Amino acid sequence: MTNEISYLTFDVEKLTQFTIAIFEQMGVPAKDAALAADVLIKADLRGIDSHGVARLSGYVRLWQKGRINPTPNIRIVHETPTTATIDGDAGLGLVVAPFAMQGAMEKAEKYGSGWVAVKNSNHFGIAGYHSMMALQKDMIGLSMTNASPLVAPTFSTERMLGTNPICYAFPAGKYPPVVMDMATSSAANGKLEIAQRKDIEVPEGWIQDEYGNSTTDPNGLKKGGSLLPLGSDREHGSHKGFCLSSIVDILSSVLSGGSYGPWVPPFVSFLDPLPDQPGEGIGHFLGALRVDGFRPADEFKQHMDNWVSRFKSAQTVEGQDAVIIPGEPETAAELERNKSGIPLISVVVDDLKCLAAKMAITFPETK
Amino acid sequence: MTNEISYLTFDVEKLTQFTIAIFEQMGVPAKDAALAADVLIKADLRGIDSHGVARLSGYVRLWQKGRINPTPNIRIVHETPTTATIDGDAGLGLVVAPFAMQGAMEKAEKYGSGWVAVKNSNHFGIAGYHSMMALQKDMIGLSMTNASPLVAPTFSTERMLGTNPICYAFPAGKYPPVVMDMATSSAANGKLEIAQRKDIEVPEGWIQDEYGNSTTDPNGLKKGGSLLPLGSDREHGSHKGFCLSSIVDILSSVLSGGSYGPWVPPFVSFLDPLPDQPGEGIGHFLGALRVDGFRPADEFKQHMDNWVSRFKSAQTVEGQDAVIIPGEPETAAELERNKSGIPLISVVVDDLKCLAAKMAITFPETK
């Protein structure tokens, strides 16, 4: 067994066309397939490899199980001038969430802010995609979603919450937008998967075993353990990570009528949703705030630039050039990969080739 | 030097009247003095002792320095139907923030949601007070504020951010409201102060020394070190704590026109604000979301109850009875202290006695 990971690089456009073709083969209408592909490819471009085309076969398996509806009737089921609840009709979250964000932005356009809770949806890809939609209109974007239960609350041994991400996107002026896209667990599941593939120990504070003891076994989760909330343990504030994850769970699903806590339907198709669901599907929460609802947009952006430049020039620990501004690594990855292509690890390439064969779609050559 | 902490217990009403009298002596009008006292006493009742009357002499010192305006002209300087920016006119944050929250709730009443950014304010007490105002109207409340720079971003040795708290308050049915009131640093400053008084080491991951090395010295902060963001170090997600703190800083002050980052005016009166302030005073951000903007309030509360009861019954680690629901310890403290009175540590009592003498106010007897 080798611990090395090898990469193959693909042309962005060709990988996008392949992804669209797979979604179309699932029966997703052309426009929705293009949007869903755009969300996945954006993740790969921004270096969030765990949420890009690596997940494509997962969506297909959910569709095969009848858990993803390729032609949903996405509709508003409750509304005020600045709030709404949307029923995603079991559609791809990759399609449902942008629809909801669009609705939030239209409300914000008229009234200053807009907030949409979503039920009956599925995995929505990277949170950043949806928040960043708001940037085009000089709005602050917010997106969050609950997810497959993998995280134990402080003092618990039970998987009650997902890695429930929160993303805020703030427009800036001469600097790229400041995008905070973060899981509310101590470690992202993607990082754990990398450690598993390399078969190396993980740091203390990422996962616990089935009894709630800290473990460095990268397979601890598979053996009945759970991920830990941001903060890792009580002494270091894991109750705050638990709070953050709970905020996401409540806004996404208790508010919308989705399923919450341990009932959130798992992304992996081999696990069925628990019986006696308290709601429908996965929930999201999306919001848009017009910057000029508070001060002129140019003024805000000038001060964002000042904020960024001051933080970039903060004194650093030895060996570190500068403080990393949230979103900076992702912006850099996007610039680079738009030029050089998208690198995929061989195990993902093999998985996609297998998927291509199964769905009778030609898999693109490497770049 | 003794490491023991002794407490004296005071009647809630008498301590409230004393606090009101001090504010009135500062020239704060009766109604505002009563409100400000209510915010402080609420902190003591809820067991958040670091933010109650322990801070009273700090507010007085800021007033003596001319940094708190006892009779501010708090006014809206920018507005849309659901957003507003308020200029606190250097008033007590304890008065300015409830004013802003009231505004957010009035907007939410009409349009479903309301969001108010505040500049030119001061320390607003516990975030929980303001968020919880929304509960009376079956709204979800949000409050946050930036604060004296004490926290270093990931990879930095410079104090660039405050402990910048975030608080969400969610109404429930038969259970008490679920209130997440959390600093975005690994440890609250109050906990550090307790360790200093007891002269005991603090856990790794709370603070770093001036070079960015982890230290267990409870006085590390006074020696030029800084608090660490939630997550403690990069490996455990401190960049996420940095993100959270930055979200608070940006929404509170870049959006409102307050001061941000290292420029936030310090709470301690012996430190002057930095020159070349990019904005005015401390900033807050307050929001209200009508629950029935998304689904009927009764339905939401039923599901909140189901959420709480499911989490309370989650499997626990050995030696722990149940998962602690956010806000539960504070609700319990409030019930208990409303009956038995407010315990204050002797050093706080001495400080208040000294303040009483200086302001010519009679200090209450212990209960």
XYZ file of C-alpha atoms in Angstrom:
734
model
C 0.000 0.000 0.000
C 1.337 3.364 -0.993
C 0.748 6.502 1.027
C 1.462 8.757 -1.941
C -1.371 10.558 -3.688
C -1.090 11.097 -7.442
C -2.983 13.744 -9.403
C -4.254 14.002 -12.962
C -5.172 17.387 -14.376
C -8.285 18.156 -16.413
C -9.391 21.033 -18.572
C -12.033 23.091 -16.757
C -14.414 23.286 -19.709
C -14.179 19.591 -20.542
C -14.738 18.558 -16.929
C -17.706 20.927 -16.772
C -19.239 19.427 -19.931
C -18.743 15.935 -18.516
C -20.458 16.922 -15.272
C -23.362 18.495 -17.151
C -23.741 15.336 -19.237
C -23.926 13.165 -16.112
C -26.618 15.376 -14.578
C -28.557 15.383 -17.863
C -28.314 11.614 -17.933
C -30.008 11.667 -14.526
C -32.883 13.497 -16.201
C -31.960 16.943 -14.901
C -33.089 19.651 -17.390
C -30.239 21.329 -19.321
C -30.366 24.640 -17.469
C -30.368 22.981 -14.040
C -27.632 20.552 -15.089
C -25.441 23.488 -16.134
C -26.072 25.239 -12.817
C -25.377 22.110 -10.755
C -22.155 21.516 -12.685
C -21.142 25.135 -12.161
C -21.515 24.707 -8.374
C -19.413 21.519 -8.326
C -16.700 22.854 -10.636
C -16.520 26.060 -8.578
C -15.563 23.917 -5.580
C -12.782 22.243 -7.545
C -11.589 25.584 -8.891
C -11.475 27.078 -5.404
C -9.472 24.148 -4.057
C -12.302 22.671 -1.986
C -11.726 19.302 -3.633
C -13.911 17.379 -1.190
C -17.005 19.188 -2.486
C -16.400 19.165 -6.228
C -16.734 16.420 -8.849
C -15.429 14.005 -6.203
C -19.029 13.936 -5.029
C -20.635 13.464 -8.435
C -21.113 9.709 -8.137
C -22.639 10.271 -4.691
C -25.394 12.423 -6.208
C -25.985 9.778 -8.874
C -26.342 7.039 -6.254
C -28.886 9.146 -4.327
C -30.833 9.627 -7.561
C -30.715 5.891 -8.230
C -32.172 5.337 -4.769
C -34.989 7.734 -5.637
C -33.828 10.258 -3.050
C -33.012 12.993 -5.579
C -35.775 14.257 -7.833
C -34.194 15.450 -11.120
C -37.224 17.560 -12.087
C -38.402 19.172 -8.861
C -41.201 21.672 -8.556
C -39.301 24.120 -6.349
C -41.829 26.459 -4.779
C -42.410 29.055 -2.097
C -44.702 27.670 0.604
C -44.697 30.607 3.058
C -43.728 34.243 2.627
C -43.507 37.801 3.977
C -41.881 40.747 2.160
C -38.396 39.726 3.394
C -38.734 36.083 4.418
C -39.768 32.886 2.673
C -39.755 29.149 3.057
C -39.079 27.077 -0.022
C -39.936 23.435 -0.595
C -37.122 21.970 -2.697
C -39.229 18.956 -3.739
C -36.257 16.647 -3.147
C -34.274 18.365 -5.910
C -30.510 18.709 -6.080
C -29.384 21.195 -3.404
C -27.024 22.434 -6.119
C -30.105 23.772 -7.926
C -32.462 24.466 -5.027
C -30.032 26.651 -3.057
C -29.242 29.082 -5.909
C -32.989 29.379 -6.548
C -33.487 30.274 -2.881
C -30.570 32.706 -2.887
C -32.023 34.402 -5.950
C -35.257 34.838 -4.018
C -33.415 36.294 -1.026
C -31.632 38.757 -3.309
C -34.847 39.896 -4.966
C -36.328 40.601 -1.550
C -33.173 42.445 -0.515
C -33.324 44.520 -3.695
C -36.766 45.771 -2.687
C -36.609 45.899 1.113
C -32.923 45.923 2.090
C -32.693 42.290 3.155
C -34.036 38.871 2.237
C -33.991 35.506 4.061
C -35.014 32.156 2.713
C -35.243 28.882 4.622
C -35.331 25.714 2.558
C -36.722 22.263 3.340
C -36.867 19.040 1.356
C -33.523 19.622 -0.346
C -30.287 17.695 -0.726
C -26.554 18.391 -0.370
C -25.927 21.883 -1.787
C -22.200 21.717 -2.569
C -19.959 24.479 -1.219
C -21.729 27.085 0.862
C -19.484 29.715 -0.725
C -21.109 29.438 -4.145
C -24.475 30.596 -2.849
C -23.201 33.397 -0.585
C -21.019 34.716 -3.364
C -24.031 35.155 -5.668
C -24.889 38.193 -3.530
C -21.579 39.904 -4.296
C -22.611 40.789 -7.857
C -25.262 43.081 -6.410
C -23.069 44.608 -3.669
C -24.875 42.549 -1.094
C -23.504 40.547 1.819
C -24.386 36.901 1.287
C -25.051 34.279 3.942
C -25.554 30.568 3.400
C -25.683 27.570 5.656
C -26.955 24.010 5.542
C -27.345 21.075 7.839
C -25.762 17.788 6.797
C -25.312 14.092 7.547
C -24.943 13.537 11.305
C -21.251 12.967 12.102
C -20.551 15.377 14.965
C -21.193 14.694 18.658
C -22.273 17.567 20.944
C -20.028 18.350 23.910
C -20.262 15.539 26.505
C -22.026 13.207 24.060
C -20.938 10.085 22.193
C -23.764 10.274 19.683
C -23.593 11.721 16.171
C -26.240 14.403 16.388
C -25.110 17.114 13.951
C -23.470 17.534 10.584
C -20.323 19.488 9.850
C -22.949 22.210 9.241
C -21.095 24.955 7.353
C -21.633 28.707 7.606
C -20.513 31.066 4.875
C -20.523 34.848 4.851
C -19.352 36.689 1.724
C -18.474 40.391 1.938
C -17.745 42.548 -1.112
C -14.481 44.520 -1.057
C -13.024 47.147 -3.395
C -9.549 46.570 -4.813
C -9.166 43.325 -2.867
C -11.064 40.136 -3.686
C -14.253 39.636 -1.684
C -13.765 38.356 1.857
C -15.392 34.931 1.994
C -15.640 32.958 5.211
C -16.700 29.434 4.308
C -16.274 27.129 7.263
C -17.491 23.847 8.685
C -18.479 24.171 12.333
C -16.598 21.000 13.290
C -13.002 21.002 14.447
C -11.842 19.306 11.256
C -13.575 19.062 7.915
C -14.515 15.530 6.895
C -12.434 16.014 3.741
C -9.258 16.374 5.814
C -10.061 13.167 7.619
C -10.503 11.366 4.292
C -7.060 12.520 3.205
C -5.549 11.116 6.418
C -7.385 7.849 5.813
C -6.044 7.569 2.288
C -2.516 8.299 3.478
C -3.110 6.049 6.511
C -1.600 8.589 8.905
C -2.710 9.531 12.405
C -4.863 12.612 12.843
C -4.236 15.240 15.541
C -5.954 14.890 18.920
C -9.137 16.928 19.011
C -10.509 16.037 15.593
C -12.390 12.860 16.458
C -13.411 10.785 19.438
C -14.011 7.042 19.712
C -17.353 5.450 20.528
C -16.822 6.085 24.247
C -16.011 9.748 23.799
C -12.262 9.369 24.248
C -9.986 11.378 22.019
C -8.365 9.244 19.327
C -5.781 9.796 16.600
C -6.967 6.811 14.557
C -7.951 8.194 11.135
C -10.568 5.440 10.932
C -12.027 6.263 14.341
C -15.170 7.587 12.732
C -15.783 4.356 10.843
C -15.363 2.450 14.090
C -18.311 4.196 15.728
C -16.646 7.407 16.805
C -17.639 10.936 15.860
C -16.227 14.239 14.719
C -15.801 16.910 17.384
C -17.301 20.403 17.278
C -14.992 23.373 16.659
C -13.083 23.855 19.920
C -12.479 20.073 20.241
C -13.183 19.750 23.977
C -15.071 21.609 26.700
C -11.930 23.294 28.005
C -11.213 24.768 24.580
C -14.755 25.818 23.810
C -16.303 22.811 22.023
C -19.632 23.966 23.482
C -19.264 26.990 21.181
C -18.734 24.741 18.163
C -21.814 22.835 19.310
C -23.711 26.156 19.483
C -22.624 27.154 15.983
C -23.604 23.827 14.519
C -26.952 24.025 16.336
C -27.623 27.532 15.006
C -27.156 26.153 11.493
C -29.375 23.141 12.210
C -32.190 25.258 13.657
C -32.162 28.010 11.017
C -31.896 25.458 8.208
C -34.474 22.944 9.308
C -36.451 23.736 12.459
C -37.378 27.019 10.786
C -38.088 25.575 7.331
C -39.704 22.241 8.151
C -36.712 20.133 7.124
C -35.215 17.304 9.141
C -32.783 18.171 11.893
C -30.232 16.733 14.282
C -29.696 12.986 13.963
C -32.596 12.715 11.508
C -30.869 14.654 8.711
C -30.833 12.257 5.734
C -27.283 10.994 5.172
C -25.431 11.864 1.952
C -24.211 8.322 1.505
C -26.837 6.318 -0.318
C -26.107 3.077 1.550
C -27.540 4.592 4.729
C -31.284 5.099 4.705
C -32.797 8.104 6.467
C -33.958 7.259 10.002
C -37.621 6.353 10.445
C -40.080 8.895 11.917
C -38.528 11.909 10.224
C -39.620 15.146 11.959
C -39.379 17.080 8.690
C -38.635 16.788 5.008
C -35.092 16.383 3.700
C -32.063 18.538 4.293
C -32.534 22.214 5.146
C -30.646 25.339 4.100
C -30.784 28.963 5.147
C -29.810 31.751 2.765
C -29.693 35.474 3.209
C -28.802 38.685 1.429
C -28.189 42.096 2.999
C -27.847 45.163 0.810
C -24.663 46.969 1.828
C -26.207 50.297 0.882
C -28.985 49.545 3.328
C -26.428 50.620 5.929
C -23.956 52.979 4.231
C -23.018 53.823 0.635
C -21.500 50.731 -1.028
C -18.331 52.579 -2.106
C -17.682 53.692 1.439
C -18.171 50.140 2.729
C -15.789 48.735 0.137
C -13.134 51.321 0.941
C -13.297 50.319 4.580
C -13.251 46.623 3.671
C -10.040 47.322 1.750
C -8.652 49.107 4.789
C -9.698 46.176 6.978
C -8.021 43.659 4.654
C -4.854 45.655 4.264
C -4.519 46.206 8.021
C -4.992 42.496 8.754
C -2.605 41.491 5.972
C 0.055 43.642 7.577
C -0.445 42.382 11.134
C 2.711 41.129 12.836
C 3.201 37.437 12.205
C 4.771 34.535 14.040
C 8.219 33.563 12.837
C 8.215 31.798 9.508
C 4.879 33.192 8.356
C 4.830 35.992 5.782
C 1.393 37.417 6.387
C -1.948 36.762 8.001
C -4.182 34.810 5.638
C -7.365 36.734 4.871
C -10.476 34.500 4.750
C -11.088 33.484 1.154
C -7.605 34.425 -0.048
C -6.364 30.846 -0.618
C -9.566 30.015 -2.504
C -9.265 33.111 -4.718
C -5.654 32.193 -5.490
C -6.609 28.597 -6.299
C -9.363 29.788 -8.613
C -7.003 32.053 -10.558
C -4.429 29.302 -10.872
C -6.753 26.441 -11.746
C -8.692 28.473 -14.279
C -5.382 28.611 -16.131
C -3.760 25.291 -15.393
C -6.784 23.062 -15.030
C -8.321 21.033 -12.231
C -6.154 18.388 -10.540
C -8.023 15.300 -9.364
C -6.556 12.509 -7.272
C -6.393 9.156 -8.975
C -9.021 7.533 -6.762
C -11.513 10.223 -7.814
C -10.533 9.814 -11.464
C -11.108 6.054 -11.221
C -14.482 6.657 -9.594
C -15.492 9.109 -12.341
C -14.349 6.735 -15.098
C -16.500 4.036 -13.582
C -19.412 6.471 -13.364
C -18.861 7.521 -16.996
C -19.020 3.902 -18.148
C -22.160 3.246 -16.109
C -23.905 6.357 -17.442
C -22.622 5.876 -21.020
C -20.853 9.253 -21.088
C -17.359 9.764 -22.513
C -14.865 10.660 -19.834
C -12.529 13.501 -20.855
C -8.813 13.019 -21.509
C -6.391 14.598 -19.073
C -5.105 18.035 -20.007
C -1.671 35.468 49.136
C -4.694 33.231 49.218
C -6.061 31.411 46.182
C -9.532 31.091 47.701
C -12.364 33.254 46.395
C -15.009 34.384 48.878
C -18.496 35.523 47.942
C -21.005 37.933 49.471
C -24.647 37.726 48.422
C -26.849 40.712 47.602
C -30.558 41.203 47.176
C -31.400 41.599 43.466
C -33.622 44.632 43.955
C -31.184 46.470 46.221
C -28.250 45.829 43.884
C -30.389 47.038 40.975
C -31.309 50.253 42.814
C -27.644 50.838 43.644
C -26.666 50.361 39.993
C -29.394 52.740 38.845
C -28.200 55.335 41.371
C -24.638 55.130 40.052
C -25.788 55.616 36.451
C -27.996 58.529 37.503
C -25.049 60.068 39.293
C -23.228 59.922 35.940
C -26.038 62.084 34.572
C -27.856 59.264 32.785
C -31.624 60.005 32.637
C -33.774 57.838 34.960
C -35.280 55.667 32.225
C -31.921 54.939 30.609
C -30.296 54.319 33.994
C -32.972 51.728 34.776
C -32.420 50.039 31.412
C -28.630 50.005 31.763
C -28.926 48.551 35.272
C -31.331 45.917 33.987
C -28.772 44.780 31.394
C -25.976 44.522 33.976
C -28.086 42.787 36.617
C -29.369 40.345 33.981
C -25.751 39.254 33.424
C -25.279 38.644 37.159
C -28.572 36.786 37.370
C -27.638 34.552 34.452
C -24.277 33.713 35.992
C -22.197 35.705 33.509
C -20.459 37.474 36.385
C -17.735 39.017 34.243
C -20.328 41.199 32.484
C -22.486 42.335 35.400
C -21.952 44.935 38.109
C -18.299 43.847 38.133
C -17.968 46.210 35.195
C -19.844 49.141 36.727
C -16.763 51.065 37.838
C -15.312 50.551 34.362
C -18.255 52.400 32.802
C -17.845 55.184 35.367
C -14.153 55.579 34.530
C -14.949 55.832 30.809
C -17.530 58.523 31.616
C -14.965 60.372 33.730
C -12.614 60.313 30.753
C -15.369 61.820 28.621
C -15.650 58.675 26.503
C -19.244 57.883 27.533
C -21.937 60.441 26.841
C -24.668 60.067 29.515
C -27.289 61.930 27.445
C -26.742 60.772 23.872
C -28.870 61.734 20.924
C -29.238 58.215 19.532
C -30.437 58.490 15.970
C -30.944 56.663 12.697
C -28.509 57.932 10.071
C -29.347 55.598 7.177
C -32.346 53.391 6.500
C -34.315 51.052 4.223
C -37.534 49.231 5.182
C -35.579 46.410 6.876
C -32.123 47.860 7.538
C -30.785 50.840 9.437
C -27.605 52.336 10.769
C -27.727 54.015 14.141
C -25.305 56.567 15.567
C -25.079 55.873 19.315
C -23.599 59.337 20.001
C -21.053 57.783 22.389
C -23.831 56.641 24.730
C -23.753 53.575 26.950
C -23.961 50.459 24.783
C -26.284 49.187 27.494
C -28.804 51.784 26.300
C -27.893 52.105 22.622
C -28.121 48.365 21.831
C -31.672 47.872 23.212
C -32.742 50.971 21.248
C -31.310 49.409 18.096
C -32.879 46.029 18.825
C -36.236 47.720 19.309
C -35.797 49.255 15.860
C -34.925 45.894 14.328
C -38.021 44.342 15.905
C -40.307 47.079 14.605
C -39.001 46.482 11.101
C -39.436 42.729 11.529
C -43.004 43.266 12.712
C -43.795 44.988 9.415
C -41.598 43.198 6.888
C -40.584 39.879 8.448
C -37.051 40.862 9.405
C -35.078 43.844 10.674
C -31.320 44.517 10.874
C -29.599 47.404 12.598
C -25.903 48.221 12.547
C -24.655 50.597 15.247
C -21.634 52.872 15.341
C -20.294 55.255 17.946
C -21.370 53.110 20.870
C -19.698 51.570 23.910
C -19.583 48.166 25.623
C -23.112 46.732 25.474
C -23.006 44.190 28.326
C -24.094 40.626 27.593
C -25.108 39.967 24.019
C -27.860 37.698 25.338
C -29.898 40.563 26.779
C -30.436 42.143 23.370
C -31.126 38.941 21.418
C -33.587 37.808 24.056
C -35.693 40.962 23.607
C -36.901 39.383 20.354
C -38.307 36.338 22.148
C -41.274 38.262 23.557
C -42.534 38.708 20.013
C -41.836 35.139 18.829
C -38.877 36.384 16.883
C -35.365 34.967 16.583
C -32.910 37.518 17.966
C -29.327 38.083 16.882
C -26.788 40.356 18.518
C -23.079 40.843 18.180
C -20.487 43.476 18.993
C -16.836 44.114 18.460
C -14.689 44.777 21.510
C -11.260 45.755 22.843
C -8.515 44.116 20.758
C -7.132 41.122 22.697
C -7.237 38.276 20.155
C -4.555 37.507 17.567
C -5.564 36.124 14.161
C -4.133 32.744 13.170
C -0.368 33.088 12.459
C -0.223 36.556 14.046
C 1.252 37.875 17.284
C -0.752 41.088 17.206
C -3.985 41.795 19.048
C -6.298 42.597 16.189
C -9.754 41.528 17.362
C -11.936 41.477 20.446
C -13.528 38.443 22.005
C -16.360 39.549 19.682
C -19.440 37.677 20.904
C -22.306 36.319 18.821
C -25.683 35.548 20.341
C -28.678 33.873 18.751
C -31.875 33.461 20.783
C -34.571 31.026 19.596
C -38.022 30.784 21.180
C -39.145 27.310 22.288
C -42.457 25.992 23.644
C -42.435 24.108 26.929
C -38.653 24.420 27.211
C -36.856 27.676 27.975
C -35.640 29.575 24.908
C -32.441 28.244 23.361
C -29.852 30.994 23.746
C -26.379 30.717 22.242
C -24.274 33.500 23.726
C -20.616 32.941 22.947
C -17.333 34.751 22.653
C -15.501 33.832 19.452
C -12.202 33.370 21.297
C -11.065 30.032 22.680
C -11.523 31.230 26.264
C -13.550 34.144 27.582
C -11.494 36.881 29.207
C -13.525 36.357 32.389
C -12.169 32.809 32.746
C -8.642 34.121 32.409
C -9.287 36.679 35.142
C -10.430 33.913 37.483
C -7.206 31.971 36.805
C -5.209 35.137 37.493
C -6.953 35.694 40.812
C -6.367 32.085 41.812
C -2.844 32.263 40.367
C -3.236 28.939 38.576
C -2.017 27.902 35.130
C -4.443 28.044 32.236
C -4.813 25.243 29.670
C -2.707 25.307 26.509
C -4.648 26.869 23.657
C -6.167 29.815 25.510
C -3.368 32.333 25.139
C -0.042 32.795 23.394
C 2.991 34.823 24.437
C 4.318 37.824 22.552
C 6.139 35.551 20.077
C 3.064 33.458 19.342
C 4.113 30.474 21.455
C 1.452 28.732 23.475
C 1.705 29.547 27.172
C -0.050 28.424 30.339
C 0.930 31.560 32.280
C -2.344 33.170 33.415
C -0.610 36.551 33.140
C 0.617 35.889 29.599
C -1.795 38.459 28.235
C -0.461 41.186 30.504
C 3.052 40.319 29.364
C 2.288 41.172 25.752
C 0.616 37.968 24.656
C -2.830 37.584 23.200
C -5.964 35.489 23.419
C -6.403 32.828 20.741
C -9.400 32.500 18.434
C -11.848 29.625 18.984
C -10.029 26.509 17.726
C -6.786 27.595 19.458
C -4.355 26.708 16.649
C -4.409 26.190 12.902
C -4.571 22.420 13.198
C -7.715 22.656 15.328
C -9.437 25.308 13.259
C -8.322 28.624 14.791
C -8.765 30.121 11.306
C -12.483 29.448 11.811
C -12.474 31.315 15.118
C -10.647 34.101 13.292
C -13.380 34.049 10.626
C -16.164 34.232 13.216
C -14.541 37.108 15.020
C -14.002 38.889 11.704
C -17.642 38.415 10.703
C -18.623 40.155 13.946
C -16.090 42.940 13.388
C -17.216 43.601 9.823
C -20.982 43.474 10.450
C -20.621 45.592 13.599
C -18.296 48.281 12.362
C -17.267 48.151 8.709
C -20.976 48.130 7.895
C -21.996 50.799 10.414
C -19.060 53.208 10.303
C -17.669 52.234 13.692
C -14.034 51.451 14.431
C -12.774 47.970 13.672
C -9.891 45.591 14.198
C -7.050 46.964 16.328
C -8.672 50.409 16.349
C -11.678 49.382 18.462
C -11.574 51.691 21.513
C -10.485 49.688 24.586
C -12.885 49.209 27.482
C -10.211 50.019 30.047
C -10.044 53.764 30.537
C -6.271 53.853 31.091
C -5.724 52.940 27.432
C -6.587 55.680 24.968
C -8.074 54.787 21.609
C -5.426 54.575 18.861
C -4.892 57.680 16.720
C -6.312 57.862 13.180
C -9.516 56.011 13.976
C -11.164 54.685 10.783
C -14.625 55.013 12.315
C -16.531 56.125 15.382
C -16.574 54.083 18.573
C -17.550 50.477 19.089
C -20.003 48.848 16.679
C -22.847 46.416 17.180
C -25.103 44.461 14.864
C -28.614 43.463 15.874
C -31.279 41.518 14.069
C -34.770 40.144 14.445
C -36.444 37.481 12.299
C -40.142 36.770 12.689
C -40.566 33.016 13.154
C -43.958 33.146 11.453
C -42.223 34.650 8.445
C -41.194 31.043 7.764
C -43.757 28.769 9.403
C -46.484 29.170 12.053
C -44.876 30.047 15.392
C -46.595 27.202 17.248
C -45.255 24.676 14.779
C -41.744 26.094 15.121
C -41.904 25.944 18.904
C -43.139 22.366 18.870
C -40.177 21.401 16.726
C -37.804 23.396 18.940
C -39.125 21.364 21.872
C -38.535 18.184 19.901
C -35.014 19.383 19.032
C -34.229 20.174 22.678
C -35.673 16.951 24.014
C -33.796 14.845 21.428
C -30.476 16.563 22.228
C -31.069 16.302 25.978
C -31.481 12.563 25.584
C -28.411 12.023 23.415
C -26.005 9.360 24.691
C -23.416 10.884 26.988
C -19.834 10.166 27.932
C -19.363 8.383 31.234
C -20.005 10.591 34.233
C -22.191 13.088 32.395
C -25.953 12.983 32.926
C -27.127 14.801 29.852
C -26.040 17.044 27.008
C -26.201 20.672 28.087
C -28.565 22.652 25.868
C -27.245 26.147 25.028
C -28.692 28.619 27.531
C -29.745 25.949 30.035
C -27.112 26.805 32.692
C -27.987 30.508 32.390
C -31.720 29.840 32.765
C -31.018 27.715 35.846
C -28.790 30.412 37.345
C -31.450 33.051 36.742
C -34.135 31.010 38.532
C -31.830 30.324 41.458
C -30.371 33.812 41.848
C -33.754 35.514 41.548
C -34.586 33.627 44.734
C -31.312 33.506 46.611
C -29.707 36.742 45.495
C -26.607 37.675 43.537
C -23.237 36.421 44.807
C -20.322 38.789 44.222
C -16.688 37.978 44.843
C -15.040 40.092 47.531
C -12.750 41.931 45.129
C -15.803 43.139 43.205
C -17.571 44.104 46.441
C -14.523 46.132 47.522
C -14.420 47.834 44.142
C -18.137 48.688 44.332
C -17.790 50.025 47.896
C -15.007 52.284 46.731
C -17.146 53.397 43.776
C -20.103 54.032 46.121
C -17.964 56.259 48.328
C -16.602 58.167 45.332
C -20.071 58.719 43.869
C -21.696 59.430 47.273
C -24.183 56.567 46.952
C -25.020 54.207 49.820
C -23.798 50.692 49.139
C -26.368 48.004 50.022
C -25.910 45.559 52.919
C -25.427 41.908 52.030
C -28.558 39.782 51.992
